[in-house]
Short mmCIF file of C-alpha atoms in Angstrom, two decimals:
data_model
loop_
_atom_site.label_atom_id
_atom_site.label_comp_id
_atom_site.label_asym_id
_atom_site.label_seq_id
_atom_site.Cartn_x
_atom_site.Cartn_y
_atom_site.Cartn_z
CA MET F 50 0.30 -0.06 0.09
CA THR F 51 1.80 4.24 -0.88
CA ALA F 52 2.55 5.89 1.69
CA GLN F 53 -1.05 8.52 0.41
CA LEU F 54 -3.26 5.41 0.87
CA GLN F 55 -1.55 4.93 4.15
CA LEU F 56 -1.89 8.48 5.71
CA ALA F 57 -5.71 8.33 4.50
CA GLU F 58 -6.34 4.98 6.33
CA LEU F 59 -4.22 7.13 9.31
CA VAL F 60 -6.88 9.91 9.02
CA ALA F 61 -9.99 7.42 9.83
CA ALA F 62 -7.82 6.30 12.34
CA CYS F 63 -7.55 9.40 13.81
CA HIS F 64 -11.31 10.05 13.47
CA TRP F 65 -12.39 6.77 15.13
CA ILE F 66 -9.73 7.68 17.77
CA GLY F 67 -11.50 11.23 18.56
CA ALA F 68 -15.21 9.67 18.07
CA LYS F 69 -14.10 6.96 21.11
CA GLY F 70 -12.22 10.11 23.11
CA TRP F 71 -9.26 8.42 23.92
CA ALA F 72 -7.39 11.76 22.96
CA PRO F 73 -9.21 14.56 23.93
CA ALA F 74 -8.42 18.24 23.95
CA THR F 75 -5.83 17.91 21.46
CA GLY F 76 -3.78 15.90 23.19
CA GLY F 77 -2.76 12.17 21.06
CA ASN F 78 -0.22 12.20 18.27
CA MET F 79 0.26 9.97 15.05
CA SER F 80 2.55 8.72 12.44
CA VAL F 81 2.93 7.06 8.97
CA ARG F 82 6.43 6.04 8.11
CA GLN F 83 6.15 7.73 4.75
CA ASP F 84 9.52 5.86 3.63
CA ASP F 85 13.19 4.93 4.58
CA ILE F 86 13.63 8.34 5.76
CA HIS F 87 10.68 10.30 6.47
CA CYS F 88 7.60 10.03 8.42
CA LEU F 89 4.08 11.62 8.64
CA LEU F 90 3.67 12.53 11.63
CA SER F 91 0.77 14.74 12.95
CA GLU F 92 0.86 18.66 13.82
CA SER F 93 0.75 19.82 17.26
CA GLY F 94 -2.46 21.21 18.70
CA LYS F 95 -4.73 19.70 16.38
CA ASP F 96 -8.51 18.18 17.22
CA LYS F 97 -7.77 14.21 16.36
CA GLY F 98 -11.08 13.58 15.26
CA ARG F 99 -11.38 16.63 13.29
CA LEU F 100 -7.69 16.13 11.42
CA THR F 101 -7.01 15.94 7.34
CA VAL F 102 -4.27 15.06 5.16
CA ASP F 103 -3.02 18.55 5.05
CA ASN F 104 -2.42 18.39 8.97
CA PHE F 105 0.55 15.82 9.04
CA ILE F 106 3.68 17.54 8.88
CA GLN F 107 6.77 15.48 6.81
CA VAL F 108 9.79 14.88 9.54
CA GLU F 109 13.20 13.04 8.96
CA ILE F 110 13.40 10.07 10.79
CA ALA F 111 17.17 10.66 11.59
CA THR F 112 16.96 13.64 12.95
CA GLY F 113 13.43 13.99 14.20
CA ARG F 114 13.80 17.46 12.02
CA ALA F 115 10.61 18.78 9.76
CA PRO F 116 12.20 20.43 6.43
CA SER F 117 9.16 22.46 5.96
CA GLY F 118 9.63 24.23 9.04
CA ARG F 119 5.94 23.59 10.78
CA LYS F 120 6.03 22.58 14.28
CA PRO F 121 4.92 18.22 14.79
CA SER F 122 4.42 16.67 17.91
CA ALA F 123 6.20 17.72 21.25
CA GLU F 124 6.30 13.92 21.34
CA THR F 125 7.93 13.92 17.42
CA GLY F 126 11.30 12.03 19.54
CA LEU F 127 9.47 8.90 20.28
CA HIS F 128 7.87 8.46 17.11
CA THR F 129 11.04 8.78 14.94
CA LEU F 130 12.88 6.52 18.09
CA ILE F 131 10.11 3.88 16.86
CA TYR F 132 10.50 3.51 13.90
CA ARG F 133 14.51 3.58 13.92
CA LEU F 134 14.85 0.51 16.72
CA PHE F 135 11.47 -0.71 14.69
CA PRO F 136 12.15 -0.83 10.78
CA GLU F 137 8.49 -3.19 10.92
CA ALA F 138 6.85 -0.39 11.87
CA GLY F 139 4.72 1.56 9.66
CA ALA F 140 2.55 3.59 11.91
CA VAL F 141 2.32 4.57 15.20
CA LEU F 142 -0.24 6.20 17.74
CA HIS F 143 -0.22 7.76 21.37
CA THR F 144 -3.71 8.31 23.08
CA HIS F 145 -4.88 9.81 26.19
CA THR F 146 -6.94 7.03 27.61
CA VAL F 147 -8.60 7.36 31.39
CA ASN F 148 -7.73 3.72 31.42
CA SER F 149 -4.26 3.85 30.45
CA THR F 150 -3.27 6.93 32.56
CA VAL F 151 -4.20 5.53 35.86
CA LEU F 152 -3.51 2.40 35.38
CA SER F 153 -0.02 3.87 34.17
CA ARG F 154 0.20 5.38 37.32
CA VAL F 155 -0.95 2.77 40.21
CA GLU F 156 1.21 0.46 38.74
CA LYS F 157 4.35 1.29 40.99
CA SER F 158 6.80 -1.34 38.71
CA ALA F 159 8.51 -0.83 35.54
CA ALA F 160 5.63 -2.56 33.65
CA LEU F 161 1.71 -3.57 33.67
CA VAL F 162 1.37 -7.11 33.43
CA LEU F 163 -1.39 -8.69 31.46
CA GLN F 164 -2.64 -12.55 31.68
CA GLY F 165 -5.53 -14.62 31.71
CA TYR F 166 -7.19 -12.60 28.91
CA GLU F 167 -8.38 -14.19 25.77
CA MET F 168 -7.83 -11.02 23.81
CA GLN F 169 -4.24 -10.47 24.37
CA LYS F 170 -4.63 -13.07 21.51
CA SER F 171 -5.21 -9.37 19.56
CA LEU F 172 -1.86 -8.80 19.92
CA THR F 173 0.24 -9.81 16.99
CA GLY F 174 1.91 -13.42 18.02
CA GLN F 175 -0.29 -14.09 20.71
CA THR F 176 -1.75 -17.42 20.89
CA THR F 177 -2.66 -17.95 24.10
CA HIS F 178 -4.62 -15.91 27.21
CA LEU F 179 -2.05 -18.29 29.15
CA ASP F 180 1.20 -16.18 28.38
CA ALA F 181 1.75 -12.70 30.78
CA LEU F 182 2.59 -10.36 28.61
CA PRO F 183 4.31 -6.95 30.24
CA ILE F 184 3.56 -3.80 29.04
CA ALA F 185 6.39 -1.33 29.94
CA ILE F 186 6.02 1.67 31.61
CA PHE F 187 8.26 4.69 31.69
CA ASP F 188 8.20 7.60 33.45
CA ASN F 189 6.95 10.93 32.27
CA ASP F 190 9.48 13.07 31.38
CA GLN F 191 9.23 16.37 29.59
CA ASP F 192 12.65 16.02 28.22
CA ILE F 193 11.34 13.58 24.70
CA ASP F 194 15.46 13.71 23.76
CA ARG F 195 15.90 11.72 27.53
CA LEU F 196 12.99 9.86 27.35
CA ALA F 197 13.71 8.03 24.15
CA GLY F 198 17.19 7.55 25.18
CA GLN F 199 15.61 5.81 28.04
CA ILE F 200 13.79 3.63 25.97
CA GLU F 201 15.85 2.67 23.88
CA ARG F 202 18.40 2.39 26.28
CA PHE F 203 15.11 -0.59 27.82
CA ALA F 204 14.98 -1.60 24.23
CA ALA F 205 18.90 -2.25 23.65
CA GLU F 206 18.11 -5.47 27.03
CA THR F 207 14.50 -5.89 26.88
CA PRO F 208 12.29 -6.73 24.05
CA LEU F 209 9.90 -4.01 23.83
CA ARG F 210 6.91 -5.64 21.90
CA TYR F 211 2.99 -3.57 20.73
CA GLY F 212 3.61 -0.58 22.64
CA PHE F 213 4.82 1.23 25.91
CA LEU F 214 2.82 3.20 28.71
CA LEU F 215 4.42 6.84 30.09
CA ARG F 216 3.42 7.29 34.02
CA GLY F 217 0.12 9.52 34.08
CA HIS F 218 0.44 10.24 30.28
CA GLY F 219 -0.77 7.70 28.03
CA LEU F 220 0.09 4.85 25.62
CA THR F 221 2.27 4.60 22.72
CA CYS F 222 1.91 1.87 20.10
CA TRP F 223 2.04 0.13 16.50
CA GLY F 224 2.07 -2.32 14.14
CA LYS F 225 3.12 -2.93 10.81
CA ASP F 226 0.94 -1.19 9.18
CA VAL F 227 -2.15 1.98 10.60
CA ALA F 228 -4.58 -1.12 10.68
CA GLN F 229 -2.02 -3.54 12.67
CA ALA F 230 -0.87 -0.18 14.98
CA ARG F 231 -5.26 0.59 15.46
CA GLN F 232 -5.39 -3.02 16.11
CA HIS F 233 -2.96 -3.67 18.90
CA LEU F 234 -4.27 0.15 20.31
CA GLU F 235 -7.99 -1.15 20.26
CA GLY F 236 -6.72 -4.52 21.86
CA LEU F 237 -4.62 -3.71 24.62
CA GLU F 238 -7.52 -0.46 25.53
CA PHE F 239 -9.13 -3.65 26.09
CA LEU F 240 -7.61 -4.97 28.03
CA PHE F 241 -6.47 -1.52 29.94
CA GLU F 242 -10.33 -2.09 31.21
CA CYS F 243 -10.17 -5.64 31.62
CA GLU F 244 -7.50 -4.86 33.57
CA MET F 245 -8.88 -1.57 35.65
CA GLN F 246 -12.03 -3.48 36.50
CA ARG F 247 -10.64 -6.45 38.05
CA ARG F 248 -8.51 -3.76 40.54
CA LEU F 249 -11.69 -1.38 41.62
CA LEU F 250 -13.53 -4.78 42.16
CA GLU F 251 -10.96 -6.81 44.03
CA ARG F 252 -10.74 -3.60 46.24
CA THR F 253 -14.73 -4.26 46.59
#
């Protein structure tokens, strides 16, 4: 599929994300790989439910620079990092949902471990609910370069699949294309909601 068709799919995914309330108050950012050198990243400060193809900015994967001089998302460095770390990644979605934000704060360890849910199989390569599925959690940091460096060092030693959480911030996930990234986002959000409800019920 061409980069332009992928961008059209990403715009549709953004509208779907916006309709679900997963990127409130212009939060979140989304991108698609354009080629080996560039990605197309959502413009900062835009309502994700109303994005058009004109709201995506070409960014150099190696440097995070936008040749046009326009302002891409504040988390540009995280998107470009994922494209560098995972050559197979074709799209990245970053959302601010209640479940991902709250779970990332109440879970004090370095990962949120999901286990026992049939919907774990919505994630590529997962074949059973019996697997323990860790989703890494990193402390939020306004210095994106420093945060990206931390994530890169972690990924050099520990497999990083599907996505990661930022404490009090939200979820960043990816896939080989927009369709797979969207599937991973929807699957993870379902699992987060289940985990949130389980923890709440266990406290009663």
